[in-house]
Coordinates of C-alpha atoms in Angstrom, one line a residue:
Chain A
X1322 CA 84.7 177.2 65.4
X1323 CA 87.4 176.3 68.0
X1324 CA 87.2 172.7 66.7
X1325 CA 88.2 174.0 63.2
X1326 CA 91.1 176.0 64.8
X1327 CA 92.2 172.9 66.7
X1328 CA 92.2 170.7 63.6
X1329 CA 94.0 173.4 61.6
X1330 CA 96.7 173.6 64.2
X1331 CA 97.0 169.9 64.5
X1332 CA 97.4 169.5 60.7
X1333 CA 99.9 172.4 60.5
X1334 CA 102.1 170.9 63.3
X1335 CA 102.2 167.4 61.9
X1336 CA 102.9 168.6 58.4
X1337 CA 105.8 170.5 59.8
X1338 CA 107.3 167.3 61.0
X1339 CA 106.3 167.5 64.7
X1340 CA 105.7 163.9 65.9
X1341 CA 101.9 163.1 65.7
X1342 CA 101.5 162.6 69.4
X1343 CA 103.1 166.0 70.2
X1344 CA 101.2 167.8 67.4
X1345 CA 97.9 166.5 68.9
X1346 CA 98.9 167.4 72.5
X1347 CA 100.3 170.9 71.7
X1348 CA 97.4 172.0 69.5
X1349 CA 94.9 170.9 72.1
X1350 CA 96.8 172.6 74.9
X1351 CA 97.1 175.9 72.9
X1352 CA 93.4 175.9 72.0
X1353 CA 92.2 175.1 75.5
X1354 CA 94.6 177.7 77.0
X1355 CA 93.4 180.5 74.7
X1356 CA 89.7 179.8 74.5
X1357 CA 88.7 178.2 77.7
X1358 CA 89.1 178.9 81.4
X1359 CA 90.6 175.6 82.3
X1360 CA 93.2 174.7 84.9
X1361 CA 96.3 173.7 82.9
X1362 CA 97.4 171.5 85.8
X1363 CA 94.4 169.3 85.3
X1364 CA 95.5 168.7 81.7
X1365 CA 98.6 166.9 82.9
X1366 CA 96.6 164.9 85.3
X1367 CA 94.3 163.9 82.4
X1368 CA 97.3 162.7 80.4
X1369 CA 98.2 160.3 83.2
X1370 CA 94.7 159.2 84.0
X1371 CA 94.2 158.3 80.3
X1372 CA 96.8 155.6 80.6
X1373 CA 95.8 154.4 84.0
X1374 CA 93.5 151.6 82.8
X1375 CA 94.0 147.8 83.2
X1376 CA 93.0 146.9 79.7
X1377 CA 95.6 149.2 78.1
X1378 CA 98.3 147.2 79.9
X1379 CA 97.7 144.5 77.3
X1380 CA 99.5 146.7 74.8
X1381 CA 103.0 146.5 76.4
X1382 CA 102.3 142.8 77.0
X1383 CA 101.5 141.9 73.4
X1384 CA 104.3 144.2 72.0
X1385 CA 106.7 142.5 74.4
X1386 CA 105.6 139.0 73.4
X1387 CA 106.0 139.9 69.7
X1388 CA 109.5 141.2 70.2
X1389 CA 110.5 138.1 72.1
X1390 CA 109.0 135.9 69.4
X1391 CA 111.0 137.5 66.7
X1392 CA 114.2 137.4 68.7
X1393 CA 114.0 134.2 70.6
X1394 CA 113.8 131.9 67.7
X1395 CA 110.1 131.1 68.1
X1396 CA 109.1 132.5 64.7
X1397 CA 112.1 131.0 63.0
X1398 CA 111.1 127.4 64.0
X1399 CA 107.5 128.0 63.2
X1400 CA 108.4 129.0 59.6
X1401 CA 110.9 126.2 59.2
X1402 CA 108.2 123.6 60.1
X1403 CA 105.6 125.1 57.7
X1404 CA 108.3 125.2 55.0
X1405 CA 109.3 121.6 55.5
X1406 CA 105.7 120.5 54.7
X1407 CA 104.6 122.8 51.9
X1408 CA 107.7 124.7 50.7
X1409 CA 108.2 122.5 47.7
X1410 CA 104.6 122.9 46.3
X1411 CA 103.9 125.4 43.6
X1412 CA 103.5 128.7 45.4
X1413 CA 104.6 126.9 48.5
X1414 CA 106.9 129.7 49.8
X1415 CA 104.2 132.3 49.4
X1416 CA 101.8 130.1 51.2
X1417 CA 104.3 129.6 54.0
X1418 CA 104.7 133.4 54.2
X1419 CA 101.0 134.0 54.6
X1420 CA 100.4 131.2 57.0
X1421 CA 103.2 132.2 59.3
X1422 CA 102.0 135.8 59.2
X1423 CA 98.6 134.5 60.3
X1424 CA 100.0 132.5 63.2
X1425 CA 102.3 135.4 64.2
X1426 CA 99.3 137.6 64.1
X1427 CA 97.6 135.4 66.6
X1428 CA 100.4 136.2 69.1
X1429 CA 101.3 139.8 68.3
X1430 CA 98.9 142.6 68.1
X1431 CA 100.8 144.8 65.6
X1432 CA 101.1 144.7 61.8
X1433 CA 104.5 146.2 61.3
X1434 CA 105.9 143.7 64.0
X1435 CA 104.3 140.9 62.0
X1436 CA 105.7 142.1 58.7
X1437 CA 109.2 142.6 60.3
X1438 CA 109.3 139.2 62.0
X1439 CA 108.2 137.1 59.1
X1440 CA 109.7 139.3 56.4
X1441 CA 113.2 139.0 57.9
X1442 CA 113.2 135.3 57.2
X1443 CA 110.8 134.9 54.3
X1444 CA 111.9 137.8 52.1
X1445 CA 115.3 136.3 51.3
X1446 CA 113.7 132.9 51.0
X1447 CA 111.1 134.1 48.5
X1448 CA 113.7 135.8 46.4
X1449 CA 115.9 132.7 46.5
X1450 CA 112.9 130.7 45.4
X1451 CA 112.6 132.7 42.2
X1452 CA 109.8 135.1 43.1
X1453 CA 110.2 138.7 41.7
X1454 CA 111.4 140.9 44.5
X1455 CA 108.6 143.4 44.0
X1456 CA 106.0 140.7 44.5
X1457 CA 107.7 139.3 47.5
X1458 CA 107.8 142.7 49.1
X1459 CA 104.2 143.4 48.4
X1460 CA 103.2 140.0 49.7
X1461 CA 105.0 140.5 53.0
X1462 CA 103.7 144.0 53.5
X1463 CA 100.1 142.9 52.8
X1464 CA 100.0 139.7 54.8
X1465 CA 101.7 141.4 57.7
X1466 CA 98.6 143.6 58.0
X1467 CA 96.7 140.6 59.3
X1468 CA 98.6 141.3 62.6
X1469 CA 95.9 143.7 63.7
X1470 CA 92.8 141.8 62.4
X1471 CA 93.6 138.3 63.8
X1472 CA 93.4 138.7 67.6
X1473 CA 95.2 139.9 69.7
X1474 CA 95.2 143.4 68.2
X1475 CA 96.4 146.7 69.5
X1476 CA 93.9 148.8 67.5
X1477 CA 91.0 146.6 68.8
X1478 CA 92.3 147.1 72.4
X1479 CA 92.3 150.9 71.9
X1480 CA 88.8 150.7 70.3
X1481 CA 87.5 148.7 73.2
X1482 CA 88.9 151.0 75.8
X1483 CA 87.6 154.1 74.0
X1484 CA 84.1 152.8 73.3
X1485 CA 83.6 150.6 76.4
X1486 CA 83.0 147.5 74.3
X1487 CA 84.4 144.1 75.6
X1488 CA 87.9 143.5 74.2
X1489 CA 87.2 139.8 74.4
X1490 CA 84.2 140.2 72.1
X1491 CA 86.2 142.4 69.7
X1492 CA 89.0 139.9 69.6
X1493 CA 86.5 137.1 68.8
X1494 CA 84.9 139.2 66.1
X1495 CA 88.3 139.5 64.3
X1496 CA 88.8 135.7 64.0
X1497 CA 86.6 134.9 61.0
X1498 CA 87.4 138.0 59.0
X1499 CA 91.1 137.5 59.6
X1500 CA 90.9 133.8 58.5
X1501 CA 88.8 134.8 55.5
X1502 CA 91.2 137.5 54.4
X1503 CA 94.1 135.2 54.9
X1504 CA 92.4 132.5 52.8
X1505 CA 91.8 135.0 50.0
X1506 CA 95.4 136.0 50.1
X1507 CA 96.4 132.4 50.0
X1508 CA 94.2 131.6 47.0
X1509 CA 95.6 134.7 45.1
X1510 CA 99.1 133.7 45.9
X1511 CA 98.6 130.1 44.7
X1512 CA 97.0 131.2 41.4
X1513 CA 99.7 133.7 40.8
X1514 CA 102.5 131.3 41.5
X1515 CA 101.0 128.5 39.4
X1516 CA 100.6 130.9 36.5
X1517 CA 104.2 131.9 36.6
X1518 CA 105.5 128.6 37.9
X1519 CA 107.2 130.1 40.9
X1520 CA 108.4 128.9 44.2
X1521 CA 109.4 125.3 44.3
X1522 CA 111.6 125.1 47.3
X1523 CA 113.6 122.0 48.2
X1524 CA 111.6 118.9 49.2
X1525 CA 112.2 117.8 52.8
X1526 CA 112.4 114.2 53.8
X1527 CA 109.8 112.8 56.2
X1528 CA 112.2 112.6 59.1
X1529 CA 113.3 116.2 58.6
X1530 CA 109.6 117.2 58.6
X1531 CA 108.8 115.6 61.9
X1532 CA 111.9 117.0 63.4
X1533 CA 111.0 120.5 62.3
X1534 CA 107.4 120.1 63.4
X1535 CA 108.4 118.9 66.9
X1536 CA 110.6 122.0 67.3
X1537 CA 107.7 124.2 66.3
X1538 CA 105.2 122.7 68.8
X1539 CA 105.9 125.1 71.7
X1540 CA 105.5 128.1 69.3
X1541 CA 102.3 126.7 67.7
X1542 CA 100.8 126.3 71.2
X1543 CA 101.1 129.9 72.0
X1544 CA 98.1 131.3 70.0
X1545 CA 96.0 128.5 71.6
X1546 CA 97.2 129.5 75.0
X1547 CA 96.5 133.2 74.4
X1548 CA 93.0 132.9 73.0
X1549 CA 92.1 129.9 75.1
X1550 CA 92.9 131.6 78.3
X1551 CA 90.8 134.6 77.3
X1552 CA 87.8 132.6 76.2
X1553 CA 87.6 130.1 78.9
X1554 CA 87.3 133.1 81.2
X1555 CA 90.5 132.3 83.0
X1556 CA 92.2 135.6 82.1
X1557 CA 91.6 139.1 81.0
X1558 CA 93.3 140.0 77.7
X1559 CA 96.0 141.9 79.7
X1560 CA 96.8 138.8 81.8
X1561 CA 96.9 136.6 78.8
X1562 CA 99.4 139.0 77.2
X1563 CA 101.5 138.7 80.2
X1564 CA 101.3 134.9 80.3
X1565 CA 102.4 135.0 76.6
X1566 CA 105.4 137.0 77.6
X1567 CA 106.6 134.6 80.2
X1568 CA 105.8 131.6 78.1
X1569 CA 107.9 133.0 75.3
X1570 CA 110.7 133.8 77.6
X1571 CA 110.8 130.3 79.0
X1572 CA 110.5 128.7 75.5
X1573 CA 113.3 130.9 74.0
X1574 CA 115.7 130.3 76.9
X1575 CA 115.1 126.7 77.7
X1576 CA 113.8 125.1 74.5
X1577 CA 115.2 127.2 71.7
X1578 CA 118.3 128.5 73.6
X1579 CA 118.3 131.6 71.5
X1580 CA 117.9 134.3 74.2
X1581 CA 121.0 135.4 76.0
X1582 CA 122.0 138.2 78.4
X1583 CA 123.2 140.3 75.6
X1584 CA 119.6 140.3 74.1
X1585 CA 118.1 141.8 77.3
X1586 CA 118.7 145.4 76.6
X1587 CA 117.7 145.3 72.8
X1588 CA 114.5 143.4 73.7
X1589 CA 113.5 145.9 76.4
X1590 CA 114.4 148.9 74.2
X1591 CA 112.4 147.5 71.2
X1592 CA 109.4 147.0 73.5
X1593 CA 109.8 150.5 75.0
X1594 CA 110.2 152.1 71.6
X1595 CA 106.9 150.8 70.4
X1596 CA 104.9 151.0 73.6
X1597 CA 106.0 154.5 74.5
X1598 CA 105.2 155.7 71.0
X1599 CA 101.6 154.3 71.3
X1600 CA 101.2 155.4 74.9
X1601 CA 102.2 159.0 74.1
X1602 CA 99.6 159.1 71.3
X1603 CA 96.9 157.7 73.7
X1604 CA 97.9 160.2 76.4
X1605 CA 97.7 163.1 73.9
X1606 CA 94.4 161.9 72.5
X1607 CA 93.0 162.1 76.1
X1608 CA 93.5 165.8 76.0
X1609 CA 91.8 166.0 72.6
X1610 CA 88.9 163.9 73.9
X1611 CA 88.6 166.2 76.9
X1612 CA 88.4 169.2 74.6
X1613 CA 85.6 167.4 72.5
X1614 CA 83.5 166.7 75.5
X1615 CA 84.0 170.1 77.0
X1616 CA 82.7 171.6 73.8
X1617 CA 79.9 169.0 73.6
X1618 CA 81.1 168.1 70.1
X1619 CA 79.9 164.5 70.2
X1620 CA 76.4 165.8 71.2
X1621 CA 76.3 168.3 68.5
X1622 CA 77.3 165.7 65.9
X1623 CA 74.7 163.3 67.2
X1624 CA 72.0 166.0 67.0
X1625 CA 73.1 167.0 63.5
X1626 CA 73.0 163.4 62.3
X1627 CA 69.5 162.7 63.8
X1628 CA 68.2 165.9 62.1
X1629 CA 69.6 165.0 58.7
X1630 CA 68.5 161.6 57.4
X1631 CA 71.8 160.0 56.7
X1632 CA 71.4 156.3 56.1
X1633 CA 73.6 153.5 57.2
X1634 CA 75.2 152.8 53.8
X1635 CA 75.9 156.5 53.1
X1636 CA 77.5 156.7 56.5
X1637 CA 79.7 153.6 55.8
X1638 CA 80.7 155.1 52.4
X1639 CA 81.6 158.5 53.9
X1640 CA 83.5 157.0 56.8
X1641 CA 85.4 154.5 54.7
X1642 CA 86.6 157.2 52.4
X1643 CA 87.5 159.3 55.4
X1644 CA 89.5 156.4 56.9
X1645 CA 91.2 155.7 53.6
X1646 CA 92.3 159.3 53.2
X1647 CA 93.4 159.6 56.9
X1648 CA 95.1 156.3 56.6
X1649 CA 97.3 157.4 53.8
X1650 CA 99.1 159.8 56.2
X1651 CA 98.2 158.9 59.8
X1652 CA 98.6 155.6 61.7
X1653 CA 96.0 153.4 63.2
X1654 CA 96.0 154.3 66.9
X1655 CA 95.8 158.0 66.3
X1656 CA 93.0 157.6 63.7
X1657 CA 90.9 155.6 66.1
X1658 CA 91.4 157.9 69.0
X1659 CA 90.7 161.1 67.0
X1660 CA 87.6 159.9 65.2
X1661 CA 85.9 157.4 67.5
X1662 CA 84.6 159.8 70.1
X1663 CA 82.9 161.7 67.3
X1664 CA 81.7 158.6 65.4
X1665 CA 80.3 156.6 68.4
X1666 CA 77.1 158.6 68.8
X1667 CA 76.4 158.3 65.1
X1668 CA 77.0 154.6 65.1
X1669 CA 74.5 154.3 68.0
X1670 CA 72.0 156.4 66.3
X1671 CA 72.1 154.5 63.0
X1672 CA 71.8 151.2 64.9
X1673 CA 75.2 149.8 63.7
X1674 CA 76.7 147.2 66.0
X1675 CA 79.9 148.7 67.4
X1676 CA 81.6 145.3 67.1
X1677 CA 80.8 145.2 63.4
X1678 CA 82.1 148.8 63.1
X1679 CA 85.3 147.9 64.9
X1680 CA 86.1 145.2 62.4
X1681 CA 85.4 147.4 59.4
X1682 CA 87.6 150.1 61.0
X1683 CA 90.3 147.6 61.7
X1684 CA 90.4 146.5 58.0
X1685 CA 90.6 150.1 57.1
X1686 CA 93.6 150.4 59.5
X1687 CA 95.2 147.4 57.7
X1688 CA 94.9 149.4 54.5
X1689 CA 96.4 152.4 56.2
X1690 CA 99.5 150.3 56.9
X1691 CA 100.1 149.7 53.2
X1692 CA 98.9 153.0 51.6
X1693 CA 101.5 155.6 50.8
X1694 CA 102.9 158.1 51.7
X1695 CA 102.7 156.9 55.3
X1696 CA 102.2 153.1 55.6
X1697 CA 104.1 151.5 58.4
X1698 CA 104.4 148.1 56.7
X1699 CA 105.7 149.8 53.6
X1700 CA 108.5 151.4 55.7
X1701 CA 109.3 148.1 57.4
X1702 CA 109.6 146.2 54.1
X1703 CA 111.4 148.9 52.3
X1704 CA 114.1 149.2 54.9
X1705 CA 114.4 145.5 55.3
X1706 CA 114.7 144.9 51.5
X1707 CA 116.8 148.0 51.0
X1708 CA 114.6 149.0 48.1
X1709 CA 113.0 152.4 47.5
X1710 CA 109.5 152.9 48.8
X1711 CA 108.1 153.2 45.3
X1712 CA 109.1 149.7 44.4
X1713 CA 107.3 148.3 47.5
X1714 CA 104.2 150.3 46.7
X1715 CA 104.1 148.9 43.2
X1716 CA 104.3 145.4 44.7
X1717 CA 101.6 146.0 47.2
X1718 CA 99.1 147.6 44.8
X1719 CA 97.3 144.4 43.7
X1720 CA 96.9 143.4 47.4
X1721 CA 95.2 146.8 48.1
X1722 CA 92.5 145.9 45.6
X1723 CA 92.0 142.4 47.2
X1724 CA 91.7 144.0 50.6
X1725 CA 89.2 146.7 49.4
X1726 CA 87.0 143.9 48.0
X1727 CA 87.1 142.0 51.3
X1728 CA 86.4 145.3 53.1
X1729 CA 83.2 145.6 51.1
X1730 CA 82.2 142.1 52.0
X1731 CA 82.8 142.8 55.7
X1732 CA 80.6 145.9 55.5
X1733 CA 77.7 144.3 53.7
X1734 CA 77.7 141.1 55.7
X1735 CA 77.9 142.0 59.4
X1736 CA 77.4 138.3 60.3
X1737 CA 81.0 137.6 59.2
X1738 CA 82.1 139.7 62.2
X1739 CA 79.2 139.1 64.5
X1740 CA 78.7 135.4 64.3
X1741 CA 81.3 134.3 66.8
X1742 CA 80.8 136.9 69.5
X1743 CA 77.0 136.6 69.2
X1744 CA 77.1 132.8 69.4
X1745 CA 79.7 132.3 72.1
X1746 CA 79.7 135.5 74.2
X1747 CA 76.0 136.3 75.0
Chain B
X911 CA 130.8 164.3 77.1
X912 CA 130.2 161.4 74.8
X913 CA 130.6 159.0 77.7
X914 CA 128.1 161.0 79.7
X915 CA 125.4 160.6 77.0
X916 CA 126.1 157.0 76.6
X917 CA 125.7 156.4 80.3
X918 CA 122.6 158.6 80.3
X919 CA 121.1 156.5 77.5
X920 CA 121.9 153.3 79.4
X921 CA 120.2 154.6 82.6
X922 CA 117.2 155.6 80.6
X923 CA 117.0 152.2 78.8
X924 CA 117.4 150.2 82.0
X925 CA 115.0 152.2 84.1
X926 CA 112.2 152.4 81.5
X927 CA 112.6 148.8 80.3
X928 CA 113.1 147.5 83.9
X929 CA 110.0 149.2 85.2
X930 CA 107.9 147.9 82.3
X931 CA 109.3 144.4 82.9
X932 CA 108.6 144.7 86.7
X933 CA 105.0 145.8 86.0
X934 CA 104.5 142.9 83.7
X935 CA 106.0 140.5 86.2
X936 CA 103.6 141.8 88.9
X937 CA 100.6 141.1 86.7
X938 CA 101.9 137.6 86.1
X939 CA 102.3 137.2 89.9
X940 CA 98.7 138.3 90.3
X941 CA 97.5 135.7 87.9
X942 CA 99.5 132.9 89.6
X943 CA 98.3 133.9 93.1
X944 CA 94.7 134.0 91.9
X945 CA 94.5 130.7 90.1
X946 CA 97.1 128.6 91.8
X947 CA 96.7 129.8 95.3
X948 CA 93.2 131.2 95.1
X949 CA 94.4 134.4 96.7
X950 CA 93.5 137.6 94.8
X951 CA 95.9 140.4 95.5
X952 CA 94.2 143.8 95.4
X953 CA 97.3 145.8 95.1
X954 CA 98.5 144.1 91.9
X955 CA 96.5 146.1 89.4
X956 CA 97.4 149.5 90.8
X957 CA 101.1 148.9 91.4
X958 CA 101.6 147.2 88.1
X959 CA 99.9 150.0 86.2
X960 CA 101.9 152.6 87.9
X961 CA 105.1 150.8 87.1
X962 CA 104.2 150.2 83.4
X963 CA 103.1 153.8 83.0
X964 CA 106.3 155.1 84.7
X965 CA 108.4 152.8 82.4
X966 CA 106.6 153.9 79.2
X967 CA 106.6 157.6 80.1
X968 CA 110.3 157.6 80.8
X969 CA 110.5 155.5 77.6
X970 CA 109.0 158.4 75.5
X971 CA 112.5 159.9 75.7
X972 CA 114.1 156.6 74.7
X973 CA 111.7 156.4 71.7
X974 CA 112.6 159.9 70.8
X975 CA 116.3 159.2 70.9
X976 CA 115.6 156.2 68.6
X977 CA 113.3 158.3 66.3
X978 CA 110.3 156.1 67.0
X979 CA 107.7 158.7 67.4
X980 CA 105.7 158.6 64.2
X981 CA 106.0 161.7 62.1
X982 CA 104.4 162.7 58.8
X983 CA 107.2 163.1 56.3
X984 CA 105.3 163.7 53.1
X985 CA 105.3 167.5 53.0
X986 CA 108.7 167.7 54.7
X987 CA 110.3 165.5 52.0
X988 CA 109.1 167.8 49.3
X989 CA 110.8 170.9 50.8
X990 CA 114.2 172.1 49.6
X991 CA 117.0 171.4 52.0
X992 CA 117.2 174.9 53.4
X993 CA 113.5 174.9 54.3
X994 CA 113.9 171.4 55.8
X995 CA 116.5 172.8 58.1
X996 CA 114.3 175.5 59.4
X997 CA 111.3 173.2 59.7
X998 CA 113.4 170.8 61.7
X999 CA 114.5 173.6 64.0
X1000 CA 110.8 174.6 64.4
X1001 CA 109.7 171.0 65.1
X1002 CA 112.3 170.5 67.8
X1003 CA 111.4 173.8 69.4
X1004 CA 107.8 172.7 69.6
X1005 CA 109.0 169.5 71.2
X1006 CA 111.0 171.5 73.8
X1007 CA 107.8 173.5 74.4
X1008 CA 105.8 170.4 75.1
X1009 CA 108.5 169.2 77.5
X1010 CA 108.5 172.5 79.4
X1011 CA 104.7 172.4 79.6
X1012 CA 104.8 169.0 81.2
X1013 CA 107.7 170.0 83.5
X1014 CA 105.9 173.2 84.7
X1015 CA 102.3 172.1 85.0
X1016 CA 103.1 168.5 85.9
X1017 CA 105.2 170.0 88.6
X1018 CA 102.2 172.0 89.6
X1019 CA 100.1 168.8 89.8
X1020 CA 102.8 167.3 92.1
X1021 CA 102.7 170.3 94.3
X1022 CA 98.9 170.4 94.4
X1023 CA 98.6 166.7 95.3
X1024 CA 101.4 167.1 97.9
X1025 CA 99.5 169.9 99.6
X1026 CA 96.2 168.1 99.5
X1027 CA 97.9 164.8 100.6
X1028 CA 95.8 162.6 98.3
X1029 CA 96.5 158.9 98.3
X1030 CA 95.9 156.3 95.6
X1031 CA 92.7 154.3 95.9
X1032 CA 93.9 150.7 96.6
X1033 CA 97.4 150.9 98.1
X1034 CA 97.5 154.4 99.5
X1035 CA 100.6 155.6 97.7
X1036 CA 100.8 159.4 98.0
X1037 CA 99.7 160.6 94.6
X1038 CA 102.3 163.3 94.4
X1039 CA 104.9 160.5 94.1
X1040 CA 102.9 158.8 91.4
X1041 CA 102.4 162.1 89.4
X1042 CA 106.1 163.1 89.7
X1043 CA 106.6 161.1 86.5
X1044 CA 104.9 163.9 84.6
X1045 CA 107.6 166.6 85.3
X1046 CA 110.3 164.0 85.0
X1047 CA 109.0 163.0 81.6
X1048 CA 108.8 166.7 80.6
X1049 CA 112.4 167.2 81.7
X1050 CA 113.6 164.2 79.8
X1051 CA 111.7 165.2 76.6
X1052 CA 112.8 168.8 76.8
X1053 CA 116.4 167.8 77.3
X1054 CA 116.3 165.3 74.4
X1055 CA 114.7 167.8 72.1
X1056 CA 117.3 170.4 73.1
X1057 CA 120.0 168.0 72.2
X1058 CA 118.4 167.4 68.8
X1059 CA 118.0 171.2 68.4
X1060 CA 121.6 171.8 69.2
X1061 CA 122.8 169.0 66.9
X1062 CA 120.8 170.5 64.0
X1063 CA 121.9 174.0 64.8
X1064 CA 125.6 173.7 65.6
X1065 CA 127.2 173.9 62.2
X1066 CA 124.3 175.6 60.4
X1067 CA 122.9 172.2 59.4
X1068 CA 125.8 170.9 57.4
X1069 CA 126.6 167.8 59.4
X1070 CA 122.9 167.4 60.1
X1071 CA 122.3 166.8 56.4
X1072 CA 124.8 164.0 56.3
X1073 CA 123.3 162.4 59.4
X1074 CA 119.8 162.7 58.0
X1075 CA 120.9 161.0 54.8
X1076 CA 122.5 158.1 56.7
X1077 CA 119.8 157.5 59.3
X1078 CA 117.3 154.8 58.8
X1079 CA 113.6 155.2 58.2
X1080 CA 111.3 155.3 61.3
X1081 CA 110.0 151.8 62.0
X1082 CA 106.5 151.2 63.5

């Protein structure tokens, strides 16, 4: 009963424009204060304790690295080099867009950051190359979502911390699905461009190509450094995030010479804006989780599930519909934190591998980034292109269908997600 | 007055960003010490985490100033302007309430850990110092929400409408 009250309050608050994190915190505080005999002082302690975990420190690290990448010229030279090789082919510019999103995704753990960094350069380039603006916007919003599937990934870090699954394994599980989804996007982009004869950029000379590629080498090494340092066992994901930060700082100052003193404050503020937003949600969700365990909600749910004979596929269907609906108005981290404590016992009971589930959930969260009314990538692209949200939504629609098809594939073939972690991390 | 808020924002930005950067640097130092000098430093985890948490929690007020805390706008956008005005007043008031909660009960936590003299596990920092971020964060959030409340309120929402129309959409 109190659970219903809590959810009711939470929904009422966020519909009335209270920030999501504060809606979650306040509704939990109100419910606990009125229905339970709980020391309010310990609630604040809990908010702090929820953040006090070493794996979570990877989030500021990867956010920071992403901000630096976008500002310090690293992403610019990466794109320029890809463009010099394939920009002149049919569909070349859209291929460049998707490939650079994939590489950026292997450095940053956030989708809107990926869409913003690549879109800032590729959106004008695509339009100049003759692509319809609507398609260009949809392409960037959609391929930007790869940011959270291809490791590193902020939602996977949050998933790992909440469910006690190794973040290294989760990252590894995201690699094949990420590459597959990227490939499908590439194929669709090439077919589309060929049909309409779009996107022949200028052809570069061989010497220009080598010059551009040489400049991109330090940037291209970064994903190798991040994943390599995690999988050789040298570093935790948190430490590899921090190494990425310092590597990018050194590269932007000494190689690209694009980071100056005047950039220090904007870079720090960008990092703080995103990290603090996420951390406040996590901290608020800790109160919510406390409430759930106090009321033994996960236990009740687990019991209810084992009494009913829900099968695995029905569960996937229900959960995916739920994620899709929640994803239209909430963002990834809050969805994971609100639903996972309740879903974990069910997953265990049905014998679903949590790593497989994490990937399915992440693809759902990608969809959440591009489904209206609240889709962070839509916001990023619409404010970047100075076009109304509706226009971006029309552009992104075909990509939503592609991603739904891939989501089904990832659900029915767990091996796609599990092959790498099972082979290399046993 | 304008100058004061500008300086205030500067101090907020620099302390929150600086602490986060310092925390990240300490983690980096830990990695270097471990792999280059084979010398693991036990204090690194705890100190770096406290610094990053301090930075990000002070940063909640920075993010609030920059409108970075994600909100759900769908119902809000459908409201007529007059309703929007009252809903905004309500939302900011809830925000002030949240800040006061943290200020009051976070302060209670600081007092409690001060009396009991608890220390952190690895380094032995008095926990009341560590937890003093909670009332500080509450104070900053309450202040920031009060400013927003005042700005909405002052000319009955006239100027607010203009600002709202000009302001950019929330990113991230």
